[in-house]
Coordinates of C-alpha atoms in Angstrom, one line a residue:
M20 CA -17.9 -34.4 -44.3
A21 CA -21.3 -36.0 -45.2
S22 CA -22.1 -39.4 -43.7
F23 CA -24.6 -42.2 -43.9
V24 CA -26.6 -43.1 -40.9
P25 CA -29.6 -45.4 -40.4
T26 CA -32.2 -43.3 -38.7
K27 CA -35.8 -42.2 -38.8
Q28 CA -37.1 -39.5 -41.0
F29 CA -36.2 -36.0 -39.6
L30 CA -37.3 -32.5 -40.4
G31 CA -35.4 -31.1 -43.4
A32 CA -34.1 -34.5 -44.6
P33 CA -34.2 -35.1 -48.4
S34 CA -37.1 -37.1 -49.7
S35 CA -36.7 -40.4 -51.6
S36 CA -37.2 -38.6 -54.8
D37 CA -34.3 -36.3 -54.0
V38 CA -31.7 -38.9 -53.0
G39 CA -30.5 -39.6 -56.5
S40 CA -29.5 -36.0 -57.0
Y41 CA -26.9 -35.8 -54.1
R42 CA -23.2 -36.5 -54.6
L43 CA -20.6 -37.3 -52.0
G44 CA -17.3 -36.4 -53.6
S45 CA -17.3 -38.3 -56.9
L46 CA -19.7 -40.9 -55.6
Q47 CA -23.1 -40.9 -57.3
L48 CA -25.8 -42.3 -55.1
P49 CA -28.0 -44.9 -56.8
S50 CA -31.5 -43.6 -57.2
K51 CA -33.0 -47.0 -56.2
L52 CA -31.8 -46.6 -52.6
S53 CA -34.8 -46.1 -50.3
S54 CA -35.0 -43.2 -47.9
S55 CA -36.6 -45.4 -45.3
N56 CA -33.2 -46.9 -44.4
L57 CA -30.7 -44.4 -45.8
H58 CA -30.5 -40.7 -45.1
I59 CA -27.9 -38.1 -45.8
L60 CA -26.6 -35.6 -43.3
F61 CA -25.3 -32.6 -45.2
R62 CA -24.0 -29.2 -44.5
P63 CA -25.9 -26.2 -46.0
S64 CA -24.1 -24.3 -48.6
H65 CA -24.7 -20.9 -47.0
P66 CA -22.3 -19.9 -44.2
K67 CA -23.5 -19.9 -40.6
R68 CA -24.6 -16.6 -39.1
L69 CA -22.1 -15.4 -36.5
E70 CA -23.0 -13.3 -33.5
I71 CA -20.6 -10.5 -32.5
Q72 CA -19.9 -10.5 -28.8
A73 CA -18.2 -7.6 -26.9
A74 CA -14.8 -8.3 -25.6
G75 CA -11.8 -6.4 -24.2
N76 CA -13.5 -5.4 -20.9
T77 CA -11.2 -7.4 -18.6
Y78 CA -7.6 -6.6 -17.6
G79 CA -5.1 -8.8 -15.9
N80 CA -4.3 -12.5 -15.6
Y81 CA -4.0 -13.2 -11.8
F82 CA -5.5 -10.0 -10.5
R83 CA -8.4 -9.6 -13.0
V84 CA -10.6 -6.5 -13.3
T85 CA -13.7 -6.3 -15.5
T86 CA -15.4 -2.9 -15.9
F87 CA -19.0 -2.4 -16.8
G88 CA -21.6 0.3 -17.5
E89 CA -22.1 3.3 -19.8
S90 CA -21.7 7.0 -19.3
H91 CA -25.4 7.8 -19.1
G92 CA -26.7 4.4 -18.1
G93 CA -27.8 3.4 -14.7
G94 CA -24.3 3.2 -13.3
V95 CA -20.7 2.0 -13.8
G96 CA -18.3 -0.2 -11.8
C97 CA -16.1 -3.2 -11.8
V98 CA -15.7 -6.8 -10.7
I99 CA -12.3 -7.6 -9.1
D100 CA -11.4 -11.3 -9.2
G101 CA -8.2 -12.8 -7.8
C102 CA -7.8 -10.4 -4.9
P103 CA -5.9 -12.1 -2.1
P104 CA -8.0 -12.9 1.0
R105 CA -7.6 -11.2 4.4
L106 CA -6.8 -7.8 3.0
P107 CA -8.4 -5.0 5.1
L108 CA -10.7 -3.1 2.6
S109 CA -13.6 -0.7 2.8
E110 CA -15.5 1.6 0.5
S111 CA -13.6 4.5 2.0
D112 CA -10.3 3.1 0.5
M113 CA -11.8 3.4 -2.9
Q114 CA -13.7 6.6 -2.3
V115 CA -10.4 8.5 -1.7
E116 CA -9.3 7.7 -5.2
L117 CA -12.7 8.1 -6.8
D118 CA -12.9 11.6 -5.4
R119 CA -9.7 12.5 -7.1
R120 CA -11.1 11.3 -10.4
R121 CA -14.7 12.6 -10.2
P122 CA -16.0 15.4 -12.4
G123 CA -16.9 18.9 -11.2
Q124 CA -13.7 19.3 -9.1
S125 CA -12.8 22.8 -10.4
R126 CA -13.4 25.2 -13.3
I127 CA -10.8 23.4 -15.4
T128 CA -12.8 20.1 -15.4
T129 CA -16.2 19.1 -16.7
P130 CA -19.1 20.7 -14.8
R131 CA -21.0 17.4 -14.6
K132 CA -22.0 16.9 -10.9
E133 CA -21.5 13.4 -9.7
T134 CA -20.5 12.3 -6.2
D135 CA -19.2 9.0 -7.6
T136 CA -20.2 7.3 -4.3
C137 CA -19.2 3.6 -4.5
K138 CA -20.8 0.6 -3.0
I139 CA -19.1 -2.8 -2.5
S140 CA -21.8 -5.5 -2.9
S141 CA -19.6 -8.7 -2.6
G142 CA -16.3 -10.1 -1.6
I143 CA -15.9 -8.4 1.8
A144 CA -16.7 -9.9 5.2
D145 CA -16.0 -8.2 8.6
G146 CA -13.8 -5.6 6.8
L147 CA -11.6 -8.2 5.1
T148 CA -11.5 -9.5 1.5
T149 CA -12.7 -13.1 1.3
G150 CA -10.9 -14.1 -1.9
S151 CA -14.1 -14.2 -3.9
P152 CA -15.0 -11.6 -6.6
I153 CA -15.5 -8.0 -5.3
K154 CA -18.2 -6.1 -7.1
V155 CA -18.1 -2.3 -6.9
E156 CA -21.0 -0.1 -8.2
V157 CA -21.2 3.6 -8.7
P158 CA -24.6 5.1 -9.8
N159 CA -25.0 7.8 -12.5
T160 CA -27.0 10.6 -10.9
D161 CA -26.5 13.6 -13.2
Q162 CA -27.6 12.2 -16.6
R163 CA -28.5 14.5 -19.5
G164 CA -29.0 12.1 -22.4
N165 CA -30.8 14.8 -24.4
D166 CA -27.4 16.7 -24.7
Y167 CA -26.4 14.0 -27.2
S168 CA -29.4 14.0 -29.5
E169 CA -27.5 15.6 -32.4
M170 CA -24.7 13.1 -31.9
S171 CA -27.1 10.2 -32.4
Q172 CA -27.0 11.1 -36.1
A173 CA -23.7 12.9 -36.6
Y174 CA -20.2 11.5 -35.7
R175 CA -18.1 13.7 -33.4
P176 CA -14.6 14.2 -35.1
S177 CA -11.8 12.1 -33.5
H178 CA -14.2 10.4 -31.1
A179 CA -15.1 6.7 -31.0
D180 CA -18.6 7.3 -32.4
A181 CA -17.8 6.2 -36.0
T182 CA -15.5 3.3 -35.1
Y183 CA -18.0 1.8 -32.7
D184 CA -20.5 1.8 -35.5
F185 CA -18.0 0.3 -37.9
K186 CA -17.3 -2.5 -35.5
Y187 CA -20.6 -3.3 -33.8
G188 CA -23.2 -1.8 -36.0
V189 CA -24.9 -0.3 -32.9
R190 CA -23.7 1.9 -30.0
S191 CA -24.7 3.7 -26.9
V192 CA -25.1 7.3 -28.1
Q193 CA -25.5 9.2 -24.8
G194 CA -22.1 10.4 -23.6
G195 CA -20.1 8.0 -25.8
G196 CA -21.2 4.9 -23.8
R197 CA -18.2 2.7 -23.1
S198 CA -15.8 5.0 -24.9
S199 CA -16.5 7.7 -22.2
A200 CA -13.9 8.5 -19.6
R201 CA -16.6 7.6 -17.1
E202 CA -15.8 3.9 -17.7
T203 CA -12.5 4.6 -15.8
I204 CA -14.4 4.7 -12.5
G205 CA -14.1 0.9 -12.4
R206 CA -10.4 1.1 -13.1
V207 CA -9.8 3.6 -10.4
A208 CA -11.8 1.7 -7.8
A209 CA -9.9 -1.5 -8.6
G210 CA -6.6 0.5 -8.7
A211 CA -7.2 1.6 -5.1
V212 CA -7.2 -2.1 -4.1
A213 CA -4.1 -2.7 -6.1
K214 CA -2.3 0.3 -4.5
K215 CA -3.2 -0.9 -1.1
I216 CA -1.8 -4.4 -1.8
L217 CA 1.4 -2.9 -3.1
K218 CA 1.8 -0.6 -0.1
L219 CA 1.1 -3.2 2.5
Y220 CA 3.1 -6.0 1.0
S221 CA 6.2 -4.3 -0.3
G222 CA 5.9 -0.6 0.6
T223 CA 5.5 0.2 -3.1
E224 CA 4.2 3.7 -3.8
V225 CA 2.6 4.8 -7.1
L226 CA 2.5 8.5 -7.8
A227 CA 1.5 10.5 -11.0
Y228 CA 1.5 14.2 -11.7
V229 CA 0.9 16.6 -14.7
S230 CA 4.2 17.5 -16.4
Q231 CA 2.8 19.2 -19.4
V232 CA -0.3 21.1 -20.5
H233 CA -0.3 22.2 -24.1
Q234 CA 2.9 24.2 -24.6
V235 CA 3.7 24.6 -20.9
V236 CA 6.3 21.9 -20.2
L237 CA 7.8 21.2 -16.8
P238 CA 11.6 21.0 -17.3
E239 CA 13.1 17.5 -17.2
D240 CA 14.4 16.5 -13.8
W241 CA 12.7 19.6 -12.3
I242 CA 10.9 17.3 -9.8
D243 CA 12.8 15.0 -7.4
H244 CA 11.2 11.6 -7.8
Q245 CA 12.7 10.4 -4.6
T246 CA 11.0 13.0 -2.4
V247 CA 7.9 14.3 -4.3
T248 CA 4.7 13.7 -2.2
L249 CA 1.0 13.2 -2.9
E250 CA 0.4 16.4 -0.9
Q251 CA 2.5 18.4 -3.3
I252 CA 0.7 17.0 -6.3
E253 CA -2.8 17.6 -4.8
S254 CA -2.0 21.1 -3.7
N255 CA -3.5 22.7 -6.9
I256 CA -6.3 21.9 -9.3
V257 CA -4.0 20.9 -12.2
R258 CA -2.0 18.4 -10.1
C259 CA 1.4 19.7 -10.9
P260 CA 3.8 19.6 -7.9
D261 CA 5.6 22.8 -8.9
P262 CA 3.4 25.9 -7.9
E263 CA 4.9 28.2 -10.6
Y264 CA 4.3 25.8 -13.5
A265 CA 0.9 24.8 -12.1
E266 CA -0.3 28.4 -12.5
K267 CA 1.0 28.5 -16.1
M268 CA -0.8 25.3 -16.8
I269 CA -4.1 26.5 -15.3
A270 CA -3.9 29.7 -17.4
A271 CA -3.3 27.6 -20.6
I272 CA -6.5 25.6 -19.8
D273 CA -8.5 28.7 -19.0
A274 CA -7.5 30.3 -22.3
V275 CA -9.0 27.5 -24.4
R276 CA -11.9 26.8 -22.0
V277 CA -13.5 30.1 -22.6
R278 CA -13.3 29.7 -26.4
G279 CA -15.0 26.3 -26.3
D280 CA -11.8 24.5 -27.3
S281 CA -9.5 22.0 -25.6
V282 CA -5.8 21.1 -25.1
G283 CA -3.8 18.0 -24.3
G284 CA -0.9 17.2 -22.1
V285 CA 1.4 14.7 -20.4
V286 CA 1.1 12.8 -17.2
T287 CA 4.4 11.5 -15.6
C288 CA 4.1 8.4 -13.3
I289 CA 6.7 7.1 -10.9
V290 CA 6.8 4.0 -8.7
R291 CA 9.0 3.9 -5.7
N292 CA 10.3 0.9 -3.7
V293 CA 9.5 -1.6 -6.4
P294 CA 10.3 -5.3 -5.7
R295 CA 13.0 -6.6 -7.9
G296 CA 12.2 -9.3 -10.5
L297 CA 8.7 -8.2 -11.7
G298 CA 8.1 -8.9 -15.4
T299 CA 9.3 -11.6 -17.6
P300 CA 11.5 -11.7 -20.7
V301 CA 10.3 -11.5 -24.3
F302 CA 6.6 -10.9 -24.7
D303 CA 5.6 -10.0 -21.2
K304 CA 8.2 -7.5 -20.3
L305 CA 7.2 -5.2 -17.5
E306 CA 7.4 -2.0 -19.6
A307 CA 5.3 -3.6 -22.3
E308 CA 2.6 -4.5 -19.7
L309 CA 2.7 -1.0 -18.3
A310 CA 2.4 0.4 -21.8
K311 CA -0.6 -1.6 -22.6
A312 CA -2.2 -0.7 -19.3
C313 CA -1.7 3.0 -19.7
M314 CA -2.5 3.1 -23.4
S315 CA -5.8 1.5 -22.7
L316 CA -7.0 4.7 -21.0
P317 CA -9.2 7.1 -23.1
A318 CA -7.4 9.8 -25.1
T319 CA -3.9 8.4 -24.7
K320 CA -1.7 8.9 -27.7
G321 CA 1.9 8.3 -26.6
F322 CA 4.0 6.4 -24.0
E323 CA 7.6 6.9 -23.0
F324 CA 9.6 4.8 -20.6
G325 CA 12.8 5.8 -18.8
S326 CA 14.9 8.0 -21.2
G327 CA 12.3 7.5 -23.9
F328 CA 12.8 9.1 -27.2
G329 CA 15.4 11.5 -25.7
G330 CA 17.7 8.5 -25.2
T331 CA 18.0 8.1 -28.9
F332 CA 20.2 11.2 -29.0
M333 CA 22.7 9.7 -26.6
T334 CA 25.6 7.3 -27.1
G335 CA 25.8 4.0 -25.3
S336 CA 28.6 5.2 -23.0
K337 CA 26.4 8.1 -21.9
H338 CA 23.1 6.2 -21.7
N339 CA 24.2 3.0 -19.8
D340 CA 23.3 2.8 -16.2
E341 CA 26.5 1.7 -14.4
F342 CA 26.2 -0.5 -11.4
Y343 CA 27.7 0.1 -7.9
M344 CA 27.4 -1.3 -4.4
D345 CA 25.5 1.0 -1.9
E346 CA 26.2 1.3 1.8
H347 CA 23.6 -1.5 2.5
G348 CA 25.4 -4.0 0.3
R349 CA 22.8 -3.8 -2.5
I350 CA 23.5 -3.6 -6.2
R351 CA 22.2 -0.3 -7.5
T352 CA 22.6 1.9 -10.6
R353 CA 24.2 5.3 -10.5
T354 CA 21.8 6.7 -13.1
N355 CA 18.3 5.5 -14.1
R356 CA 17.9 6.0 -17.8
S357 CA 16.5 2.4 -17.9
G358 CA 13.5 3.7 -15.9
G359 CA 13.8 1.0 -13.3
I360 CA 13.5 -1.9 -15.7
Q361 CA 16.1 -3.8 -17.6
G362 CA 15.5 -6.8 -19.9
G363 CA 11.8 -6.4 -19.1
I364 CA 12.4 -7.1 -15.4
S365 CA 12.3 -4.5 -12.5
N366 CA 15.7 -3.8 -11.0
G367 CA 14.5 -2.1 -7.8
E368 CA 15.2 1.5 -9.0
V369 CA 12.4 4.1 -9.4
I370 CA 10.1 3.2 -12.3
N371 CA 9.2 6.2 -14.4
M372 CA 7.1 6.7 -17.5
K373 CA 5.2 9.4 -19.4
I374 CA 1.8 9.2 -21.0
A375 CA 0.6 11.7 -23.6
F376 CA -3.1 12.6 -23.8
K377 CA -4.6 14.3 -26.8
P378 CA -6.9 17.4 -26.6
T379 CA -10.5 16.4 -25.6
S380 CA -12.3 15.4 -28.8
T381 CA -15.7 16.9 -27.9
I382 CA -15.6 20.7 -28.2
A383 CA -18.2 23.4 -28.4
R384 CA -17.1 24.7 -31.8
K385 CA -18.5 24.1 -35.2
Q386 CA -16.8 21.1 -37.0
Q387 CA -17.3 19.3 -40.3
T388 CA -18.5 15.7 -40.1
V389 CA -20.9 13.2 -41.6
T390 CA -24.1 11.6 -40.4
R391 CA -24.7 7.9 -39.8
D392 CA -26.7 7.8 -43.1
K393 CA -23.6 9.2 -44.8
H394 CA -24.3 12.8 -45.5
D395 CA -22.0 15.8 -45.0
T396 CA -23.0 18.1 -42.1
E397 CA -21.8 20.4 -39.4
L398 CA -21.8 19.7 -35.7
I399 CA -21.5 21.8 -32.6
A400 CA -21.3 19.2 -29.8
R401 CA -23.2 19.8 -26.6
G402 CA -22.7 18.1 -23.2
R403 CA -20.2 18.7 -20.4
H404 CA -16.6 17.9 -21.1
D405 CA -13.1 18.6 -19.7
P406 CA -11.2 21.3 -21.6
C407 CA -8.1 19.3 -20.7
V408 CA -8.2 15.7 -19.5
V409 CA -4.8 15.5 -17.8
P410 CA -5.6 16.7 -14.3
R411 CA -8.3 14.0 -13.9
A412 CA -6.2 11.5 -15.7
V413 CA -3.6 11.5 -12.9
P414 CA -5.5 9.0 -10.7
M415 CA -6.4 6.9 -13.7
V416 CA -2.8 6.5 -14.7
E417 CA -1.9 5.6 -11.1
A418 CA -4.7 3.0 -11.1
M419 CA -3.6 1.3 -14.3
V420 CA 0.1 1.2 -13.3
A421 CA -0.9 -0.3 -9.9
L422 CA -3.1 -3.0 -11.6
A423 CA -0.2 -4.0 -13.9
L424 CA 2.2 -4.2 -11.0
V425 CA 0.0 -6.3 -8.8
D426 CA -0.7 -8.7 -11.6
Q427 CA 3.0 -9.0 -12.2
L428 CA 3.7 -9.3 -8.5
M429 CA 1.3 -12.3 -8.2
A430 CA 2.8 -13.9 -11.3
H431 CA 6.3 -13.6 -9.9
Y432 CA 5.3 -14.9 -6.5
A433 CA 3.6 -17.9 -8.1
Q434 CA 6.6 -18.8 -10.3
C435 CA 9.7 -17.8 -8.4
M436 CA 8.7 -18.0 -4.7
L437 CA 7.5 -21.6 -4.6
F438 CA 10.9 -22.8 -3.4
P439 CA 13.4 -21.0 -1.1
I440 CA 15.1 -18.1 -2.9
N441 CA 18.8 -17.9 -3.7
P442 CA 19.9 -15.4 -1.1
A443 CA 23.2 -14.7 -2.9
L444 CA 21.3 -13.2 -5.9
Q445 CA 17.6 -12.7 -4.9
E446 CA 15.8 -10.6 -2.3
P447 CA 12.5 -11.3 -0.6
L448 CA 9.6 -9.7 -2.3
Q449 CA 8.0 -8.5 1.0
S450 CA 9.3 -5.2 2.4
S451 CA 11.3 -5.4 5.7
T452 CA 10.2 -1.8 6.5
P453 CA 7.4 -1.0 9.1
E454 CA 5.1 -0.1 6.2
S455 CA 4.5 -3.8 5.6
A456 CA 1.4 -4.8 7.6
E457 CA 0.5 -8.1 9.1
V458 CA -3.2 -8.8 9.3
T459 CA -4.3 -10.9 12.3
L460 CA -7.6 -12.7 12.3

């Protein structure tokens, strides 16, 4: 609203000859008023220019992770805020997970050669976290920006090239910039910290494996989720714990790789020894948080939890997980079609989910597209890309699931562990097993 203020002349104020031409609502200013003692503050009729700022680069409320960097920039990494102090942590903890994610592992992954060697530059003192932000950096050493010269003008079909331009009006062309899977380095590094917290605090273990490549599908319940190990998953280049199906999956990827094409697949993720009570009702249900975390990964197109879509073919009497008392006096469920979560809250059973990944968008085959200046054209994309993303997506899924669980663990601890628990209904969050570690300073 315009107002009257006695003030000195200022730049852009109306002159005395202009005063009589301004109206405030229905009030006509008398032209005899002098501008020496009366001025009008007014809003310009044109809208203010707004500046677009990038967002959506941070995940978590209590254990917060911000990733940074582009695929062919100087490097990538993350900043972890909210990590509990006195956690034993080193670069080697992260490097193990980054080595599982890095390119150039085998013939069925991108041939880009990167060591993905990480460096922690803050938040650690004498091998322990200090409670301050932890910055992790990984340099890009095998950059080939010229491989993307054609893509600076033509949009790759089903990639993020066009939508980034639609949103921001500018984008990093080389390697897709932030839309590249190389952004996930920061997630995997942070996920290594989250996995360590879960393991030390409650003995919780997060494992993922490839359960489908193209039309090769691992049969349901083929893998025992109570006993499957990381060693079984890592025993082959496709990360399927069953050797027979692993060979079939590798053959399916090889078949399209030599033709310059790509295929998709499914990653199954399980979580064992989950504390009860994680997640909250309504909007922040645990499965909803897990879905958001996993679906934020590049190339994801589907998410199933527990019985998933298959449960729609069952009746309630067949689908319900009946309760019973086990030999240790704990309430358990005989089946686990709920996937370890009921009412949005973890019940202590194994959490299980499936994440679908589409075929890699960038392929070495001629495709129809348009240019940035809106002309039809053809494109054969260059660069180095995975013929199937699912083998390298395994540690990425584990990382995002771990990040979601740690964030929920800290939220639950803050709300529900402030006062003594009700031992008749609740259990301590911390594991009573030897896997739980105590750090002595």
